PDB file of C-alpha atoms in Angstrom:
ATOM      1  CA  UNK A   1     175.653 -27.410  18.520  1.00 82.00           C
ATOM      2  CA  UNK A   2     173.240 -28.886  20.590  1.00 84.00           C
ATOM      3  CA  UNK A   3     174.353 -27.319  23.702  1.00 88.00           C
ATOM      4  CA  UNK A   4     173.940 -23.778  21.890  1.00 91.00           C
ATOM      5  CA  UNK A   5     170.654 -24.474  20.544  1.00 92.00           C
ATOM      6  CA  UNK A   6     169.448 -25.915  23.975  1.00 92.00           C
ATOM      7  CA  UNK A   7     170.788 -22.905  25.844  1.00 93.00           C
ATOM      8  CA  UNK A   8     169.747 -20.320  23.252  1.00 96.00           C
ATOM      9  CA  UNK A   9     166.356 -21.678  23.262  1.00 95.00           C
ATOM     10  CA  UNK A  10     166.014 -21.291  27.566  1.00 96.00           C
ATOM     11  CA  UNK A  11     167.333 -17.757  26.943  1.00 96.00           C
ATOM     12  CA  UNK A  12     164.036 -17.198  24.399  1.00 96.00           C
ATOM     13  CA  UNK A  13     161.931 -18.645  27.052  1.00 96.00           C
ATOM     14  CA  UNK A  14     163.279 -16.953  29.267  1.00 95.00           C
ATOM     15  CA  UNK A  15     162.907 -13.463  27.202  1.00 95.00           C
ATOM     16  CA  UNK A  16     159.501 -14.475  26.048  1.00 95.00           C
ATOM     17  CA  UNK A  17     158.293 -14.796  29.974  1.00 94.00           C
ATOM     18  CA  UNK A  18     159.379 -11.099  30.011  1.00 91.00           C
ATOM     19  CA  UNK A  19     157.591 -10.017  27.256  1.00 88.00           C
ATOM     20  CA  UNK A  20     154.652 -11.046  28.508  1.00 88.00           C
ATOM     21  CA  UNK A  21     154.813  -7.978  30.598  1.00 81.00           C
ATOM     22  CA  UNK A  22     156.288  -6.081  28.430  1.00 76.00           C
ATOM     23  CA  UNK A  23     154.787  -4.157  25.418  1.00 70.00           C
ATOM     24  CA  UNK A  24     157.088  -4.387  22.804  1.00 72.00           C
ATOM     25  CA  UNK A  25     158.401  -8.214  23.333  1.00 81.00           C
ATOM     26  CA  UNK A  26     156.227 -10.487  21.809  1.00 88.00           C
ATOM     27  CA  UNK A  27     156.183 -13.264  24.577  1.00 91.00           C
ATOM     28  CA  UNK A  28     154.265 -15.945  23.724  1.00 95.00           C
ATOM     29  CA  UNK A  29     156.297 -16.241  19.877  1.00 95.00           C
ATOM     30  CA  UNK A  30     159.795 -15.914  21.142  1.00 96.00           C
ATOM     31  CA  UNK A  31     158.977 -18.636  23.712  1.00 96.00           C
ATOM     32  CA  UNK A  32     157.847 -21.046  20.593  1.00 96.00           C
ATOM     33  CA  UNK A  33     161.013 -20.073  19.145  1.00 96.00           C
ATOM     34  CA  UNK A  34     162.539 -21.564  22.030  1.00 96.00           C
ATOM     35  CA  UNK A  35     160.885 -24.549  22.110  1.00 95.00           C
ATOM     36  CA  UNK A  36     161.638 -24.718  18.264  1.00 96.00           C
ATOM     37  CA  UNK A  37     165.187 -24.575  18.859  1.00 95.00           C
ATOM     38  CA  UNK A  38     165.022 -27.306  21.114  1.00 94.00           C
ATOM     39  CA  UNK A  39     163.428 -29.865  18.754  1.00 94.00           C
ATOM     40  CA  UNK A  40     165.845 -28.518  15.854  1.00 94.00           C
ATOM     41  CA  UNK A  41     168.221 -30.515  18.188  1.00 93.00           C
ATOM     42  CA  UNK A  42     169.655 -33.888  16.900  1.00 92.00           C
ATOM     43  CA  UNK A  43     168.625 -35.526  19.822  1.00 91.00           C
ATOM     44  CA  UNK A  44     165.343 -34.761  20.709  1.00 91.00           C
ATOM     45  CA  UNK A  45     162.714 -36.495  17.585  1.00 91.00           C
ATOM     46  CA  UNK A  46     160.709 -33.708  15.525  1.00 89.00           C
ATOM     47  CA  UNK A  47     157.030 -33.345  16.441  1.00 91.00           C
ATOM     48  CA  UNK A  48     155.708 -31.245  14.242  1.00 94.00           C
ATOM     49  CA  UNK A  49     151.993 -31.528  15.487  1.00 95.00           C
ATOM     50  CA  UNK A  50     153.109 -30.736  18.483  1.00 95.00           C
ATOM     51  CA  UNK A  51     155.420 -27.344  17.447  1.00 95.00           C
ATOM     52  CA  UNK A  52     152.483 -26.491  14.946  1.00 96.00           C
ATOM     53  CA  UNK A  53     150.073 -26.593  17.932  1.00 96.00           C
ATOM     54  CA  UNK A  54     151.894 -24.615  19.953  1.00 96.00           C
ATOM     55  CA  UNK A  55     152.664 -21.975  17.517  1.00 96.00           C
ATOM     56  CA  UNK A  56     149.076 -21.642  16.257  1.00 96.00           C
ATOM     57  CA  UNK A  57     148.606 -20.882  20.343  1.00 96.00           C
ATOM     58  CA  UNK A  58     150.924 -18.533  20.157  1.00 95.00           C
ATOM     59  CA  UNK A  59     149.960 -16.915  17.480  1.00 94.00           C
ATOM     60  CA  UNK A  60     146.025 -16.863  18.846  1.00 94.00           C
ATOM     61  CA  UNK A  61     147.120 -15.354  22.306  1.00 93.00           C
ATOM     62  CA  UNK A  62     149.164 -12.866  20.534  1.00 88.00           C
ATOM     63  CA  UNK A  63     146.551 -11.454  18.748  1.00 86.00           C
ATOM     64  CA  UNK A  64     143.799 -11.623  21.437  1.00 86.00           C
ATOM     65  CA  UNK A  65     146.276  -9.339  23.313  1.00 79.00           C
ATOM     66  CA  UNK A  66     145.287  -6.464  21.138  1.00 74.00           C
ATOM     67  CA  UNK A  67     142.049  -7.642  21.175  1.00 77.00           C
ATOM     68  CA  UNK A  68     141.078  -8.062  24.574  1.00 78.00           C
ATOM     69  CA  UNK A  69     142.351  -4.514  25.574  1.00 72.00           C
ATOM     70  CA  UNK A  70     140.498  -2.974  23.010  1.00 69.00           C
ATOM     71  CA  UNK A  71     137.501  -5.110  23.594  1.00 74.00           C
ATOM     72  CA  UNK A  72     137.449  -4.007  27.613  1.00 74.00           C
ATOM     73  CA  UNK A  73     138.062  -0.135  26.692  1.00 70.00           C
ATOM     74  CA  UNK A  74     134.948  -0.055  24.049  1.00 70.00           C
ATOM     75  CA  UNK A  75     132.674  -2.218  26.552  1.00 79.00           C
ATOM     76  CA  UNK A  76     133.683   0.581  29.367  1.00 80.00           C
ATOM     77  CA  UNK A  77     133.363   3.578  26.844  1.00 76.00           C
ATOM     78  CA  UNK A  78     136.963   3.913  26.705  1.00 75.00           C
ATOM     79  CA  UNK A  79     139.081   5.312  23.646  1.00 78.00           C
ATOM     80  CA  UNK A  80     142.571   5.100  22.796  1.00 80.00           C
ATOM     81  CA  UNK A  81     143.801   7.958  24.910  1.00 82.00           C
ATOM     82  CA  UNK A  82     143.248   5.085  27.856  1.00 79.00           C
ATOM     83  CA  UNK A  83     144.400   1.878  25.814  1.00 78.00           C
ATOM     84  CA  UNK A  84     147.959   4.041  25.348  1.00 82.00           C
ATOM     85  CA  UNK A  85     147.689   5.359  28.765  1.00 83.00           C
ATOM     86  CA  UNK A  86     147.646   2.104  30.162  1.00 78.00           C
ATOM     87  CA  UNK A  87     150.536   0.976  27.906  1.00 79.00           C
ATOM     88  CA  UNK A  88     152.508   4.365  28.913  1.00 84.00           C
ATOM     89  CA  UNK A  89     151.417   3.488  32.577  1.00 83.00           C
ATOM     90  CA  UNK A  90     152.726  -0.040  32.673  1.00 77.00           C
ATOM     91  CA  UNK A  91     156.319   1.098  31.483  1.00 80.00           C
ATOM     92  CA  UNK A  92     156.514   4.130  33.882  1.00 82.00           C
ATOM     93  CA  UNK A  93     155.891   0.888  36.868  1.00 79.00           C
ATOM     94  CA  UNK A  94     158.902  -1.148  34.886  1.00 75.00           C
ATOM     95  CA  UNK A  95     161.407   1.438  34.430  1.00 81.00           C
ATOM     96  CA  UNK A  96     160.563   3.251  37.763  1.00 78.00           C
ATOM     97  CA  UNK A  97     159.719   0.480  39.973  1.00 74.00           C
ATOM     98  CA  UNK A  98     158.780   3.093  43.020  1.00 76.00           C
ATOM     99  CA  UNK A  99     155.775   1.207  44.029  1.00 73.00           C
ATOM    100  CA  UNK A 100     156.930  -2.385  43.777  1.00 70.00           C
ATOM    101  CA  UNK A 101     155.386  -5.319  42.266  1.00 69.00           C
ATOM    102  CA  UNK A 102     152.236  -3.381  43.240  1.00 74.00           C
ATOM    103  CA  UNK A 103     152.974  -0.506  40.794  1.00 77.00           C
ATOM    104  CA  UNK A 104     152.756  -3.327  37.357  1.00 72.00           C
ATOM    105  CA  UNK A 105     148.708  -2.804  38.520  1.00 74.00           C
ATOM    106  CA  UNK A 106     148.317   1.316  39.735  1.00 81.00           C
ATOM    107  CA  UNK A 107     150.095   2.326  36.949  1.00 83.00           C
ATOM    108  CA  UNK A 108     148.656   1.028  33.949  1.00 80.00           C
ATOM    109  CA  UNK A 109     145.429   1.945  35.623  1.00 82.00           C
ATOM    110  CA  UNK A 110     146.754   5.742  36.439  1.00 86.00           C
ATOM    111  CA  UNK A 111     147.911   5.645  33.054  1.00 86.00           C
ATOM    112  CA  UNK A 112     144.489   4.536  31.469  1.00 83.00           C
ATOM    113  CA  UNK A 113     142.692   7.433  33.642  1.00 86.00           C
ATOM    114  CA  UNK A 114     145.202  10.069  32.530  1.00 89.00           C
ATOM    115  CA  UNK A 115     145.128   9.546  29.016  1.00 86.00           C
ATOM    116  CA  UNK A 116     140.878   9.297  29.051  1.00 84.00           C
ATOM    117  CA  UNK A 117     141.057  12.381  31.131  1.00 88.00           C
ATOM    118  CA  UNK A 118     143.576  14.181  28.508  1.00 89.00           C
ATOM    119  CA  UNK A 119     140.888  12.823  25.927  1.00 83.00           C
ATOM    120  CA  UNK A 120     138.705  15.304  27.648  1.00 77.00           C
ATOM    121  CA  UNK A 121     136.594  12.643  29.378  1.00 72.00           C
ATOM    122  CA  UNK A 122     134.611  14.305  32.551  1.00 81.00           C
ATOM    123  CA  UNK A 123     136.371  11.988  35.643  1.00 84.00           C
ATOM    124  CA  UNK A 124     133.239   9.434  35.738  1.00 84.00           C
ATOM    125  CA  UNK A 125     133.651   8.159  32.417  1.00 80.00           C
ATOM    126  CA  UNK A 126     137.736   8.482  32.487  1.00 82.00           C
ATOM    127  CA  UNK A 127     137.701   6.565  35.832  1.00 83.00           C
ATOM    128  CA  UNK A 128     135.106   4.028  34.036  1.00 83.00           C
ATOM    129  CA  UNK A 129     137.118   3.475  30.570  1.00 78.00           C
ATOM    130  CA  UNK A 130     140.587   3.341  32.663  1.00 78.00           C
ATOM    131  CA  UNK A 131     139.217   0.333  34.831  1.00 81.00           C
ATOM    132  CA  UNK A 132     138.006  -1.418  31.255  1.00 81.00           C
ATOM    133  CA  UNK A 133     141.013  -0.697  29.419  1.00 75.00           C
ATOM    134  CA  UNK A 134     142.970  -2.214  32.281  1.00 77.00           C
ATOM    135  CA  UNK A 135     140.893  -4.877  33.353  1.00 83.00           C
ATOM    136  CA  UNK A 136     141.979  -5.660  29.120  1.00 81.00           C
ATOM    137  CA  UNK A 137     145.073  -4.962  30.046  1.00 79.00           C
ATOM    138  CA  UNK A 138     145.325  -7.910  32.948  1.00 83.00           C
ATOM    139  CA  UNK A 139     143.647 -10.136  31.360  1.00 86.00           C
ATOM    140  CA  UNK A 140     145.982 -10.285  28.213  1.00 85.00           C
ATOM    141  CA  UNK A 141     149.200 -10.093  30.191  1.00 87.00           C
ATOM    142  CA  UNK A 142     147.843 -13.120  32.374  1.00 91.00           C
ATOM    143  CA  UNK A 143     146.872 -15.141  29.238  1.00 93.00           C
ATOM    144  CA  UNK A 144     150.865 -14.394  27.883  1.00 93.00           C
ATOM    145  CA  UNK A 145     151.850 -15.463  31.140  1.00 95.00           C
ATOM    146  CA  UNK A 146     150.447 -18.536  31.104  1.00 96.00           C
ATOM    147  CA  UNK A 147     151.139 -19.720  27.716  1.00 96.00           C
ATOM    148  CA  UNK A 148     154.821 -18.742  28.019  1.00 96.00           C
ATOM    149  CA  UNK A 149     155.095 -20.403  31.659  1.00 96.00           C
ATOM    150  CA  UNK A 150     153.445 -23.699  30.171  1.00 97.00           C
ATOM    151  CA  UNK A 151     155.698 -23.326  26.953  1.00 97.00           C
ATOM    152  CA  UNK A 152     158.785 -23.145  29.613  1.00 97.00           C
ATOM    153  CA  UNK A 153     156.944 -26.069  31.249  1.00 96.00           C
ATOM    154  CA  UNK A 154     157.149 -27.972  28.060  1.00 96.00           C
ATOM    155  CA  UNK A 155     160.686 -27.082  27.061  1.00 96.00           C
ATOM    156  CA  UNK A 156     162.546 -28.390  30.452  1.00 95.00           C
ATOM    157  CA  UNK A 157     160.560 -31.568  30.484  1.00 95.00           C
ATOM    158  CA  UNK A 158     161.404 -32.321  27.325  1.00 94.00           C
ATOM    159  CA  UNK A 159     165.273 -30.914  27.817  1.00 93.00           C
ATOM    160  CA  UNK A 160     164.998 -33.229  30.912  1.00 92.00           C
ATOM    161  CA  UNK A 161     162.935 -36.398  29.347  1.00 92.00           C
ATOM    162  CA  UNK A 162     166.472 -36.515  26.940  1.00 90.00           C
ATOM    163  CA  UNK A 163     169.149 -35.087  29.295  1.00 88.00           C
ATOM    164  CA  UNK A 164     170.905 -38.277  28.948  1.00 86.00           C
ATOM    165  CA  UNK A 165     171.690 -37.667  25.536  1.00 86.00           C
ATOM    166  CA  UNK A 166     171.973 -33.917  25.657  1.00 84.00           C
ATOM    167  CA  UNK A 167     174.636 -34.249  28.312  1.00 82.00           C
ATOM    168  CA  UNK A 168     176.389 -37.621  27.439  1.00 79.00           C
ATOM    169  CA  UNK A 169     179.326 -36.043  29.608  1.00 79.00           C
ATOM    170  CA  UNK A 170     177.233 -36.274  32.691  1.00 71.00           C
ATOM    171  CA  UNK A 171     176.242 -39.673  32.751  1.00 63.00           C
TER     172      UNK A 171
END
């Protein structure tokens, strides 16, 4: 069982990581469920400071990440139109990778300016609001990045500080 839980719980690191880019995964809490699942192991001791921590981190970063966006399209005069253009803009660059790794940054930002300009915003302001609703946009993803790389940190050197007894088949 603890094989399943340890390998379940990379695979929710693992997902979390993605959903840091995208929208409808919420990274940073399906990574603590991870590490959760590897401290529900028998052989590695319960911390619960430590898992009540992390998941109050998680849960912070998860919120800022619809605050920050929304925070950066208001201080650029941007509406919602760009904050859902941006959104629309990042999953055009993940299902239709045309441009690359370079297209997770033009088209959240193309997206933004679209959906200001389809909010009937004269191309100044649109171009204005779409860099503010993306410069959110960055910064949140980067902050879900980091917390579910560190959380991945965390869970393989603790899977590793107790490999012995996790794989007693190895030694």
């Amino acid at each position: 069982m603890d094989i399943a839980l340890l390998i379940f719980g990379f695979l929710l690191m693992l997902i979390g990581i993605l959903g840091s880019f995208l929208p409808v995964l919420p990274g940073p809490p399906v990574s603590w469920i991870g590490l959760l699942l590897l401290y529900l192991t028998k052989v590695v001791p319960d911390d619960w400071v430590f898992l009540g921590i992390t998941l109050v981190i998680a849960l912070v970063v998860f919120a800022l990440d619809y605050i920050i966006p929304a925070v950066g399209t208001k201080k650029f005069g941007g509406t919602r139109a760009g904050m859902i253009g941006t959104t629309l803009g990042l999953l055009v660059a993940l299902i239709f990778p045309i441009l690359g790794p370079l297209g997770i940054i033009i088209w959240p930002f193309v997206g933004a300016l679209v959906g200001e300009l389809l909010n009937k915003a004269d191309k100044k302001t649109a171009t204005k609001a779409a860099f503010g609703s993306f410069i959110g946009f960055l910064t949140g993803t980067f902050l879900k990045f980091m917390v579910t790389v560190v959380y991945l940190g965390l869970f393989i050197s603790t899977a590793w500080e107790y490999k012995g007894a996790l794989f007693p088949y190895f030694n």
